[in-house]
Amino acid sequence: MTSVADIKITRVEHSRLSETKLENIPFGKHFTDHMLEADFINGEWTNVQIRPYQPLLLSPATAAIHYGQAIFEGIKAYKNPQGEPFIFRPYDNFKRFNASATRMEMPEVPEEIFMEGLKMLIDIERNWIPSYADHSLYIRPFMFSSDEMIGVKPSDNYKFMIILSPTGPYYNTPMKIYVEEKYVRAVPGGVGYAKAAGNYGAAMHATAEAKKKGYDQVLWTDAFEHKYVQECGTMNVFFIIGDKVITPNLESGTILAGVTRDSVITVLKTLGLTLEERDLSMDEILEAHKSGQLKEVFGTGTAATISLIKELRYHDYVMQFDTDKWIYTHQVRKIMNEIRYGITPDEHGWMYKI
Ligand code: COI
């Protein structure tokens, strides 16, 4: 078993940081100087190292490229006003990563490698965490099958990596959402709850069609009746109807158990709203809109944080919202930001100090 002491570090000779403009840096296009890498070979994790960020040399027969045994996570690191780095709830992502690994018949990554490796990497790259409002350092842990073999079977070898990308706001303007009734994201018994790379690849065609119609993302509905809402593009989704907040429950295994979703649920409860995790049909949403009870709609995710939804299209019915008049979404966003940026005390134990 690898211990932290076994993590070998090779540093860059020249940092690219001074050449990188961090203010309003676009999501996912720039990467820090170093990356973490580990290999699963002969039933154990080995070669754990932090080394300069660089391309990988892969065989064209690398199993993941053919059969999609690939999973990932999204986590963020922030700086408090004193400039100290913190990671938001990384242990929850670590647990979800291994739940995804199990579903995809991949080996679990040990805590010493994931958590200690992450901590060491963020410590080395702490100067890459932007200090501007709504900016952060996006952390992308991922794992893929690395056998050089095109027979269909779980690989014997895997590669685990963490790369880091400084980022500004992801969806910075309120979004227009198309309720999807033709394509399906996930079915019970499938991999919807796992952060499997293929879930995102499979969503792209539907999203591209929605974009052609003038929408930013789709709101997925259930696979059998296209009646109940699931999640929205790369986000979980919340509806404020009257004095209740409703978000789809996780029981069917078709929805990602978002760490931001869970945090927002905790914060919403402190605002005196009644929270319901349950099946929510488009008919109920439509009725609430017609009666003036549908107040606010928003998405949550690590990359997206909290994204306002200004328009929902269901069949030919277009629901539009004046997001400037909203109360709770802005309040939750503010509370979450104050915790993440260390402006108010973190009573929930969410911020992990480096
Ligand atoms: C995240 O929110 O971290 C995601 O994984 C969404 C997306 C960037 C794929």
mmCIF file of C-alpha atoms and ligand atoms in Angstrom:
data_model
loop_
_atom_site.group_PDB
_atom_site.id
_atom_site.type_symbol
_atom_site.label_atom_id
_atom_site.label_comp_id
_atom_site.label_asym_id
_atom_site.label_seq_id
_atom_site.Cartn_x
_atom_site.Cartn_y
_atom_site.Cartn_z
ATOM 1 C CA MET A 1 0.000 0.000 0.000
ATOM 2 C CA THR A 2 1.275 3.444 -0.972
ATOM 3 C CA SER A 3 1.860 5.921 1.827
ATOM 4 C CA VAL A 4 2.135 9.694 1.501
ATOM 5 C CA ALA A 5 5.891 9.440 1.889
ATOM 6 C CA ASP A 6 5.944 7.468 -1.373
ATOM 7 C CA ILE A 7 4.543 10.339 -3.424
ATOM 8 C CA LYS A 8 7.433 11.438 -5.576
ATOM 9 C CA ILE A 9 7.509 15.113 -6.564
ATOM 10 C CA THR A 10 9.203 16.510 -9.676
ATOM 11 C CA ARG A 11 8.829 20.262 -9.997
ATOM 12 C CA VAL A 12 8.718 22.381 -13.152
ATOM 13 C CA GLU A 13 11.782 24.442 -13.934
ATOM 14 C CA HIS A 14 9.685 27.404 -15.032
ATOM 15 C CA SER A 15 6.156 28.141 -13.779
ATOM 16 C CA ARG A 16 3.590 29.312 -16.363
ATOM 17 C CA LEU A 17 1.676 31.235 -13.684
ATOM 18 C CA SER A 18 3.144 34.670 -14.444
ATOM 19 C CA GLU A 19 2.085 34.277 -18.117
ATOM 20 C CA THR A 20 -1.502 33.285 -17.227
ATOM 21 C CA LYS A 21 -4.154 35.954 -16.702
ATOM 22 C CA LEU A 22 -6.381 34.568 -13.954
ATOM 23 C CA GLU A 23 -9.078 37.261 -14.002
ATOM 24 C CA ASN A 24 -12.147 35.999 -15.927
ATOM 25 C CA ILE A 25 -10.190 32.962 -17.085
ATOM 26 C CA PRO A 26 -12.539 30.677 -19.059
ATOM 27 C CA PHE A 27 -13.586 27.354 -17.559
ATOM 28 C CA GLY A 28 -11.388 24.331 -18.252
ATOM 29 C CA LYS A 29 -8.941 25.728 -20.782
ATOM 30 C CA HIS A 30 -5.842 26.456 -18.707
ATOM 31 C CA PHE A 31 -4.026 24.047 -16.429
ATOM 32 C CA THR A 32 -1.566 24.530 -13.602
ATOM 33 C CA ASP A 33 2.105 23.563 -13.668
ATOM 34 C CA HIS A 34 1.775 20.138 -12.041
ATOM 35 C CA MET A 35 -0.467 17.059 -12.083
ATOM 36 C CA LEU A 36 -0.824 13.965 -9.913
ATOM 37 C CA GLU A 37 -0.603 10.529 -11.415
ATOM 38 C CA ALA A 38 -0.853 6.942 -10.085
ATOM 39 C CA ASP A 39 -1.053 3.548 -11.760
ATOM 40 C CA PHE A 40 -2.970 0.435 -10.785
ATOM 41 C CA ILE A 41 -0.837 -2.505 -11.882
ATOM 42 C CA ASN A 42 -0.981 -6.154 -10.777
ATOM 43 C CA GLY A 43 -3.696 -5.439 -8.226
ATOM 44 C CA GLU A 44 -1.994 -2.536 -6.489
ATOM 45 C CA TRP A 45 -1.523 1.201 -6.722
ATOM 46 C CA THR A 46 1.996 2.288 -7.576
ATOM 47 C CA ASN A 47 4.060 5.078 -9.258
ATOM 48 C CA VAL A 48 2.272 7.762 -7.260
ATOM 49 C CA GLN A 49 3.835 11.036 -8.296
ATOM 50 C CA ILE A 50 3.342 14.743 -8.819
ATOM 51 C CA ARG A 51 5.096 15.907 -11.956
ATOM 52 C CA PRO A 52 4.961 18.701 -14.538
ATOM 53 C CA TYR A 53 1.635 18.907 -16.411
ATOM 54 C CA GLN A 54 2.199 17.302 -19.792
ATOM 55 C CA PRO A 55 0.560 15.098 -22.474
ATOM 56 C CA LEU A 56 0.281 11.347 -21.886
ATOM 57 C CA LEU A 57 1.688 8.761 -24.231
ATOM 58 C CA LEU A 58 -1.082 6.203 -24.814
ATOM 59 C CA SER A 59 -1.446 3.113 -26.978
ATOM 60 C CA PRO A 60 -4.205 3.377 -29.620
ATOM 61 C CA ALA A 61 -5.549 0.188 -28.035
ATOM 62 C CA THR A 62 -5.984 1.816 -24.588
ATOM 63 C CA ALA A 63 -9.163 0.167 -23.303
ATOM 64 C CA ALA A 64 -10.852 3.342 -22.002
ATOM 65 C CA ILE A 65 -10.896 4.894 -25.474
ATOM 66 C CA HIS A 66 -12.827 1.904 -26.798
ATOM 67 C CA TYR A 67 -15.164 0.875 -23.994
ATOM 68 C CA GLY A 68 -15.456 3.930 -21.797
ATOM 69 C CA GLN A 69 -14.327 2.683 -18.401
ATOM 70 C CA ALA A 70 -13.655 6.263 -17.295
ATOM 71 C CA ILE A 71 -14.905 8.292 -14.333
ATOM 72 C CA PHE A 72 -14.190 11.735 -12.938
ATOM 73 C CA GLU A 73 -14.983 14.268 -10.230
ATOM 74 C CA GLY A 74 -15.258 18.032 -9.975
ATOM 75 C CA ILE A 75 -14.094 19.821 -6.804
ATOM 76 C CA LYS A 76 -13.090 23.420 -6.108
ATOM 77 C CA ALA A 77 -10.409 25.150 -4.051
ATOM 78 C CA TYR A 78 -10.800 28.724 -2.800
ATOM 79 C CA LYS A 79 -8.739 31.298 -0.963
ATOM 80 C CA ASN A 80 -9.978 33.094 2.140
ATOM 81 C CA PRO A 81 -9.339 36.856 2.608
ATOM 82 C CA GLN A 82 -6.032 36.017 4.328
ATOM 83 C CA GLY A 83 -4.941 34.123 1.197
ATOM 84 C CA GLU A 84 -5.132 30.668 2.817
ATOM 85 C CA PRO A 85 -6.241 27.823 0.530
ATOM 86 C CA PHE A 86 -9.251 25.604 1.303
ATOM 87 C CA ILE A 87 -10.976 22.803 -0.619
ATOM 88 C CA PHE A 88 -14.780 22.553 -0.569
ATOM 89 C CA ARG A 89 -15.985 19.147 0.758
ATOM 90 C CA PRO A 90 -13.336 17.018 -1.010
ATOM 91 C CA TYR A 91 -14.045 13.965 1.129
ATOM 92 C CA ASP A 92 -17.602 13.800 -0.266
ATOM 93 C CA ASN A 93 -16.219 13.778 -3.797
ATOM 94 C CA PHE A 94 -13.692 11.139 -2.805
ATOM 95 C CA LYS A 95 -16.518 8.873 -1.600
ATOM 96 C CA ARG A 96 -18.590 9.496 -4.733
ATOM 97 C CA PHE A 97 -15.537 8.811 -6.913
ATOM 98 C CA ASN A 98 -15.176 5.362 -5.410
ATOM 99 C CA ALA A 99 -18.926 4.708 -5.726
ATOM 100 C CA SER A 100 -18.563 5.512 -9.438
ATOM 101 C CA ALA A 101 -15.506 3.225 -9.611
ATOM 102 C CA THR A 102 -17.443 0.309 -8.141
ATOM 103 C CA ARG A 103 -20.337 0.782 -10.588
ATOM 104 C CA MET A 104 -17.903 0.854 -13.514
ATOM 105 C CA GLU A 105 -16.001 -2.239 -12.244
ATOM 106 C CA MET A 106 -12.856 -0.219 -11.590
ATOM 107 C CA PRO A 107 -10.591 -0.399 -8.506
ATOM 108 C CA GLU A 108 -11.206 2.033 -5.654
ATOM 109 C CA VAL A 109 -8.556 4.709 -5.181
ATOM 110 C CA PRO A 110 -7.218 4.602 -1.596
ATOM 111 C CA GLU A 111 -7.797 7.610 0.628
ATOM 112 C CA GLU A 112 -4.020 8.156 1.074
ATOM 113 C CA ILE A 113 -3.620 8.656 -2.665
ATOM 114 C CA PHE A 114 -6.781 10.657 -3.379
ATOM 115 C CA MET A 115 -6.919 12.885 -0.319
ATOM 116 C CA GLU A 116 -3.247 13.204 0.592
ATOM 117 C CA GLY A 117 -2.232 13.492 -3.060
ATOM 118 C CA LEU A 118 -4.854 16.200 -3.567
ATOM 119 C CA LYS A 119 -3.651 18.083 -0.516
ATOM 120 C CA MET A 120 -0.023 17.951 -1.654
ATOM 121 C CA LEU A 121 -0.914 19.042 -5.178
ATOM 122 C CA ILE A 122 -3.024 22.002 -4.001
ATOM 123 C CA ASP A 123 -0.283 23.004 -1.604
ATOM 124 C CA ILE A 124 2.225 23.105 -4.471
ATOM 125 C CA GLU A 125 -0.212 25.001 -6.727
ATOM 126 C CA ARG A 126 -1.693 27.323 -4.087
ATOM 127 C CA ASN A 127 -0.656 30.449 -6.024
ATOM 128 C CA TRP A 128 -2.864 29.331 -8.933
ATOM 129 C CA ILE A 129 -6.047 29.793 -6.853
ATOM 130 C CA PRO A 130 -7.538 33.050 -8.174
ATOM 131 C CA SER A 131 -8.598 35.603 -5.581
ATOM 132 C CA TYR A 132 -11.306 37.295 -7.696
ATOM 133 C CA ALA A 133 -15.028 37.052 -6.912
ATOM 134 C CA ASP A 134 -16.701 33.910 -8.334
ATOM 135 C CA HIS A 135 -13.301 32.473 -9.307
ATOM 136 C CA SER A 136 -11.728 29.281 -7.982
ATOM 137 C CA LEU A 137 -9.302 26.506 -8.776
ATOM 138 C CA TYR A 138 -11.265 23.670 -10.388
ATOM 139 C CA ILE A 139 -9.945 20.242 -9.424
ATOM 140 C CA ARG A 140 -10.448 17.362 -11.832
ATOM 141 C CA PRO A 141 -9.628 13.898 -10.444
ATOM 142 C CA PHE A 142 -10.211 11.132 -13.006
ATOM 143 C CA MET A 143 -9.467 7.480 -13.686
ATOM 144 C CA PHE A 144 -9.493 5.392 -16.834
ATOM 145 C CA SER A 145 -8.768 1.809 -17.830
ATOM 146 C CA SER A 146 -5.303 1.592 -19.323
ATOM 147 C CA ASP A 147 -4.938 -1.980 -20.594
ATOM 148 C CA GLU A 148 -3.529 -2.173 -24.112
ATOM 149 C CA MET A 149 -6.241 -4.580 -25.193
ATOM 150 C CA ILE A 150 -9.399 -4.408 -27.260
ATOM 151 C CA GLY A 151 -11.088 -7.502 -25.838
ATOM 152 C CA VAL A 152 -14.242 -6.476 -23.967
ATOM 153 C CA LYS A 153 -13.522 -7.007 -20.279
ATOM 154 C CA PRO A 154 -12.670 -4.905 -17.229
ATOM 155 C CA SER A 155 -9.051 -3.759 -17.480
ATOM 156 C CA ASP A 156 -6.309 -5.093 -15.255
ATOM 157 C CA ASN A 157 -4.571 -1.696 -15.292
ATOM 158 C CA TYR A 158 -5.867 1.788 -14.544
ATOM 159 C CA LYS A 159 -4.499 5.297 -14.352
ATOM 160 C CA PHE A 160 -5.675 7.804 -11.728
ATOM 161 C CA MET A 161 -4.848 11.470 -12.181
ATOM 162 C CA ILE A 162 -5.649 14.906 -10.782
ATOM 163 C CA ILE A 163 -5.306 18.014 -12.906
ATOM 164 C CA LEU A 164 -6.118 21.581 -11.861
ATOM 165 C CA SER A 165 -7.651 24.421 -13.825
ATOM 166 C CA PRO A 166 -8.096 28.010 -12.585
ATOM 167 C CA THR A 167 -11.560 29.201 -13.515
ATOM 168 C CA GLY A 168 -13.888 32.191 -13.565
ATOM 169 C CA PRO A 169 -17.693 31.836 -13.441
ATOM 170 C CA TYR A 170 -18.976 28.869 -15.539
ATOM 171 C CA TYR A 171 -22.539 29.873 -16.422
ATOM 172 C CA ASN A 172 -22.436 33.552 -15.525
ATOM 173 C CA THR A 173 -25.724 34.632 -17.093
ATOM 174 C CA PRO A 174 -29.188 33.215 -16.337
ATOM 175 C CA MET A 175 -29.908 30.202 -18.518
ATOM 176 C CA LYS A 176 -32.603 29.111 -20.958
ATOM 177 C CA ILE A 177 -33.559 25.466 -20.514
ATOM 178 C CA TYR A 178 -35.364 23.071 -22.877
ATOM 179 C CA VAL A 179 -37.363 20.242 -21.276
ATOM 180 C CA GLU A 180 -36.146 17.105 -23.058
ATOM 181 C CA GLU A 181 -38.712 14.490 -24.014
ATOM 182 C CA LYS A 182 -37.059 12.580 -26.820
ATOM 183 C CA TYR A 183 -33.643 11.612 -25.489
ATOM 184 C CA VAL A 184 -32.886 9.981 -22.146
ATOM 185 C CA ARG A 185 -29.938 10.534 -19.785
ATOM 186 C CA ALA A 186 -30.368 7.615 -17.391
ATOM 187 C CA VAL A 187 -32.585 4.675 -16.438
ATOM 188 C CA PRO A 188 -33.010 2.912 -13.066
ATOM 189 C CA GLY A 189 -30.307 0.256 -12.813
ATOM 190 C CA GLY A 190 -28.049 2.238 -15.158
ATOM 191 C CA VAL A 191 -25.103 4.508 -14.419
ATOM 192 C CA GLY A 192 -26.921 7.827 -13.907
ATOM 193 C CA TYR A 193 -25.728 8.218 -10.317
ATOM 194 C CA ALA A 194 -22.092 7.580 -11.288
ATOM 195 C CA LYS A 195 -19.860 10.311 -12.620
ATOM 196 C CA ALA A 196 -19.066 8.188 -15.649
ATOM 197 C CA ALA A 197 -17.489 9.973 -18.613
ATOM 198 C CA GLY A 198 -20.002 8.349 -20.978
ATOM 199 C CA ASN A 199 -22.944 10.052 -19.253
ATOM 200 C CA TYR A 200 -21.578 13.373 -20.495
ATOM 201 C CA GLY A 201 -20.733 12.136 -24.003
ATOM 202 C CA ALA A 202 -24.217 10.653 -24.343
ATOM 203 C CA ALA A 203 -25.818 13.976 -23.399
ATOM 204 C CA MET A 204 -24.092 16.037 -26.067
ATOM 205 C CA HIS A 205 -26.398 15.301 -28.996
ATOM 206 C CA ALA A 206 -29.542 16.268 -27.076
ATOM 207 C CA THR A 207 -27.823 19.420 -25.802
ATOM 208 C CA ALA A 208 -26.690 20.335 -29.320
ATOM 209 C CA GLU A 209 -30.279 19.998 -30.565
ATOM 210 C CA ALA A 210 -31.535 22.209 -27.722
ATOM 211 C CA LYS A 211 -28.843 24.768 -28.587
ATOM 212 C CA LYS A 212 -30.059 24.879 -32.198
ATOM 213 C CA LYS A 213 -33.467 25.841 -30.808
ATOM 214 C CA GLY A 214 -31.877 28.666 -28.795
ATOM 215 C CA TYR A 215 -31.504 26.946 -25.407
ATOM 216 C CA ASP A 216 -28.396 26.546 -23.235
ATOM 217 C CA GLN A 217 -29.099 23.135 -21.740
ATOM 218 C CA VAL A 218 -31.745 20.430 -21.476
ATOM 219 C CA LEU A 219 -33.780 19.471 -18.431
ATOM 220 C CA TRP A 220 -33.845 15.678 -18.471
ATOM 221 C CA THR A 221 -37.095 13.846 -17.752
ATOM 222 C CA ASP A 222 -37.586 10.228 -16.643
ATOM 223 C CA ALA A 223 -36.947 7.512 -19.215
ATOM 224 C CA PHE A 224 -40.375 5.821 -19.088
ATOM 225 C CA GLU A 225 -42.953 8.608 -19.248
ATOM 226 C CA HIS A 226 -40.901 11.781 -19.819
ATOM 227 C CA LYS A 227 -43.057 13.156 -17.067
ATOM 228 C CA TYR A 228 -40.834 13.654 -14.002
ATOM 229 C CA VAL A 229 -37.862 16.016 -13.962
ATOM 230 C CA GLN A 230 -34.403 14.591 -13.260
ATOM 231 C CA GLU A 231 -31.439 16.902 -13.650
ATOM 232 C CA CYS A 232 -30.421 19.735 -15.863
ATOM 233 C CA GLY A 233 -27.416 19.463 -18.182
ATOM 234 C CA THR A 234 -24.465 19.287 -15.795
ATOM 235 C CA MET A 235 -26.472 20.416 -12.744
ATOM 236 C CA ASN A 236 -29.023 19.237 -10.193
ATOM 237 C CA VAL A 237 -32.198 21.291 -10.291
ATOM 238 C CA PHE A 238 -34.372 23.054 -7.682
ATOM 239 C CA PHE A 239 -37.878 24.569 -7.992
ATOM 240 C CA ILE A 240 -39.347 26.995 -5.465
ATOM 241 C CA ILE A 241 -43.117 26.564 -5.539
ATOM 242 C CA GLY A 242 -45.036 28.646 -2.993
ATOM 243 C CA ASP A 243 -43.059 28.322 0.250
ATOM 244 C CA LYS A 244 -41.594 24.933 -0.652
ATOM 245 C CA VAL A 245 -38.379 23.991 -2.410
ATOM 246 C CA ILE A 246 -38.642 20.797 -4.412
ATOM 247 C CA THR A 247 -35.761 18.851 -5.912
ATOM 248 C CA PRO A 248 -35.897 15.363 -7.452
ATOM 249 C CA ASN A 249 -34.940 12.585 -5.027
ATOM 250 C CA LEU A 250 -31.984 10.284 -5.538
ATOM 251 C CA GLU A 251 -33.795 6.986 -4.973
ATOM 252 C CA SER A 252 -34.103 5.899 -8.598
ATOM 253 C CA GLY A 253 -30.297 6.003 -9.008
ATOM 254 C CA THR A 254 -30.708 8.098 -12.163
ATOM 255 C CA ILE A 255 -29.529 11.392 -10.687
ATOM 256 C CA LEU A 256 -26.071 12.478 -9.610
ATOM 257 C CA ALA A 257 -25.855 12.992 -5.836
ATOM 258 C CA GLY A 258 -24.394 16.480 -6.133
ATOM 259 C CA VAL A 259 -22.193 17.784 -3.326
ATOM 260 C CA THR A 260 -23.396 21.319 -4.120
ATOM 261 C CA ARG A 261 -26.983 19.946 -4.174
ATOM 262 C CA ASP A 262 -26.514 18.582 -0.668
ATOM 263 C CA SER A 263 -24.950 21.827 0.572
ATOM 264 C CA VAL A 264 -27.753 23.944 -0.923
ATOM 265 C CA ILE A 265 -30.367 21.708 0.744
ATOM 266 C CA THR A 266 -28.665 22.374 4.092
ATOM 267 C CA VAL A 267 -28.583 26.144 3.486
ATOM 268 C CA LEU A 268 -32.188 26.338 2.201
ATOM 269 C CA LYS A 269 -33.447 24.673 5.365
ATOM 270 C CA THR A 270 -31.893 27.491 7.420
ATOM 271 C CA LEU A 271 -33.927 30.041 5.396
ATOM 272 C CA GLY A 272 -37.239 28.722 6.686
ATOM 273 C CA LEU A 273 -38.318 27.020 3.469
ATOM 274 C CA THR A 274 -39.795 23.528 3.526
ATOM 275 C CA LEU A 275 -37.627 21.211 1.501
ATOM 276 C CA GLU A 276 -39.066 18.252 -0.386
ATOM 277 C CA GLU A 277 -36.944 15.658 -2.156
ATOM 278 C CA ARG A 278 -39.481 13.817 -4.284
ATOM 279 C CA ASP A 279 -40.823 13.060 -7.749
ATOM 280 C CA LEU A 280 -41.796 16.317 -9.429
ATOM 281 C CA SER A 281 -43.761 16.224 -12.681
ATOM 282 C CA MET A 282 -43.691 18.787 -15.467
ATOM 283 C CA ASP A 283 -47.502 18.980 -15.094
ATOM 284 C CA GLU A 284 -47.085 20.136 -11.492
ATOM 285 C CA ILE A 285 -44.468 22.699 -12.556
ATOM 286 C CA LEU A 286 -46.717 23.971 -15.331
ATOM 287 C CA GLU A 287 -49.717 24.258 -13.016
ATOM 288 C CA ALA A 288 -47.594 26.143 -10.472
ATOM 289 C CA HIS A 289 -46.450 28.526 -13.189
ATOM 290 C CA LYS A 290 -50.003 29.138 -14.391
ATOM 291 C CA SER A 291 -51.185 29.890 -10.864
ATOM 292 C CA GLY A 292 -48.230 32.211 -10.151
ATOM 293 C CA GLN A 293 -46.783 29.845 -7.520
ATOM 294 C CA LEU A 294 -43.594 28.877 -9.418
ATOM 295 C CA LYS A 295 -41.235 31.436 -7.940
ATOM 296 C CA GLU A 296 -37.626 30.478 -8.670
ATOM 297 C CA VAL A 297 -35.756 27.775 -10.608
ATOM 298 C CA PHE A 298 -32.038 27.112 -10.374
ATOM 299 C CA GLY A 299 -29.348 24.535 -11.013
ATOM 300 C CA THR A 300 -26.476 23.487 -8.767
ATOM 301 C CA GLY A 301 -23.125 21.882 -9.533
ATOM 302 C CA THR A 302 -19.435 22.206 -8.737
ATOM 303 C CA ALA A 303 -18.610 23.908 -12.019
ATOM 304 C CA ALA A 304 -21.917 25.751 -12.280
ATOM 305 C CA THR A 305 -22.154 26.578 -8.535
ATOM 306 C CA ILE A 306 -25.683 28.067 -8.479
ATOM 307 C CA SER A 307 -27.091 28.978 -11.875
ATOM 308 C CA LEU A 308 -30.279 30.924 -12.345
ATOM 309 C CA ILE A 309 -32.790 29.656 -14.896
ATOM 310 C CA LYS A 310 -34.633 32.465 -16.647
ATOM 311 C CA GLU A 311 -36.622 30.401 -19.127
ATOM 312 C CA LEU A 312 -38.056 26.885 -19.250
ATOM 313 C CA ARG A 313 -39.600 25.553 -22.435
ATOM 314 C CA TYR A 314 -42.001 22.588 -22.158
ATOM 315 C CA HIS A 315 -43.747 21.598 -25.409
ATOM 316 C CA ASP A 316 -44.879 24.959 -26.787
ATOM 317 C CA TYR A 317 -45.255 26.487 -23.358
ATOM 318 C CA VAL A 318 -42.536 28.974 -22.430
ATOM 319 C CA MET A 319 -42.113 29.881 -18.755
ATOM 320 C CA GLN A 320 -40.115 33.062 -18.245
ATOM 321 C CA PHE A 321 -38.823 34.537 -15.008
ATOM 322 C CA ASP A 322 -37.523 37.897 -13.929
ATOM 323 C CA THR A 323 -34.512 36.611 -12.016
ATOM 324 C CA ASP A 324 -33.697 40.086 -10.611
ATOM 325 C CA LYS A 325 -36.857 39.848 -8.505
ATOM 326 C CA TRP A 326 -35.920 36.502 -6.944
ATOM 327 C CA ILE A 327 -35.133 36.259 -3.241
ATOM 328 C CA TYR A 328 -33.976 32.820 -2.174
ATOM 329 C CA THR A 329 -31.634 31.837 -5.011
ATOM 330 C CA HIS A 330 -29.643 35.050 -4.531
ATOM 331 C CA GLN A 331 -29.621 34.499 -0.774
ATOM 332 C CA VAL A 332 -28.383 30.891 -1.043
ATOM 333 C CA ARG A 333 -25.730 31.923 -3.538
ATOM 334 C CA LYS A 334 -24.509 34.648 -1.192
ATOM 335 C CA ILE A 335 -24.435 32.355 1.850
ATOM 336 C CA MET A 336 -22.600 29.612 -0.071
ATOM 337 C CA ASN A 337 -20.082 32.110 -1.444
ATOM 338 C CA GLU A 338 -19.416 33.592 1.979
ATOM 339 C CA ILE A 339 -18.656 30.119 3.320
ATOM 340 C CA ARG A 340 -16.520 29.145 0.331
ATOM 341 C CA TYR A 341 -14.473 32.338 0.351
ATOM 342 C CA GLY A 342 -14.033 32.222 4.130
ATOM 343 C CA ILE A 343 -16.014 35.415 4.763
ATOM 344 C CA THR A 344 -18.369 33.790 7.310
ATOM 345 C CA PRO A 345 -17.501 30.960 9.678
ATOM 346 C CA ASP A 346 -18.005 27.491 8.216
ATOM 347 C CA GLU A 347 -20.425 25.915 10.692
ATOM 348 C CA HIS A 348 -20.859 22.789 8.605
ATOM 349 C CA GLY A 349 -17.230 21.663 8.438
ATOM 350 C CA TRP A 350 -17.242 21.934 4.638
ATOM 351 C CA MET A 351 -13.974 23.789 4.110
ATOM 352 C CA TYR A 352 -10.910 21.540 4.165
ATOM 353 C CA LYS A 353 -7.788 23.431 5.126
ATOM 354 C CA ILE A 354 -4.535 22.810 3.287
HETATM 355 C C1 COI B 1 -18.869 19.656 -12.284
HETATM 356 O O1 COI B 1 -19.760 20.424 -11.945
HETATM 357 O O2 COI B 1 -17.810 19.537 -11.678
HETATM 358 C C2 COI B 1 -19.053 18.830 -13.443
HETATM 359 O O3 COI B 1 -18.567 17.770 -13.438
HETATM 360 C C3 COI B 1 -19.834 19.375 -14.563
HETATM 361 C C4 COI B 1 -19.127 19.510 -15.853
HETATM 362 C C5 COI B 1 -18.058 20.519 -15.932
HETATM 363 C C6 COI B 1 -18.816 18.225 -16.498
#
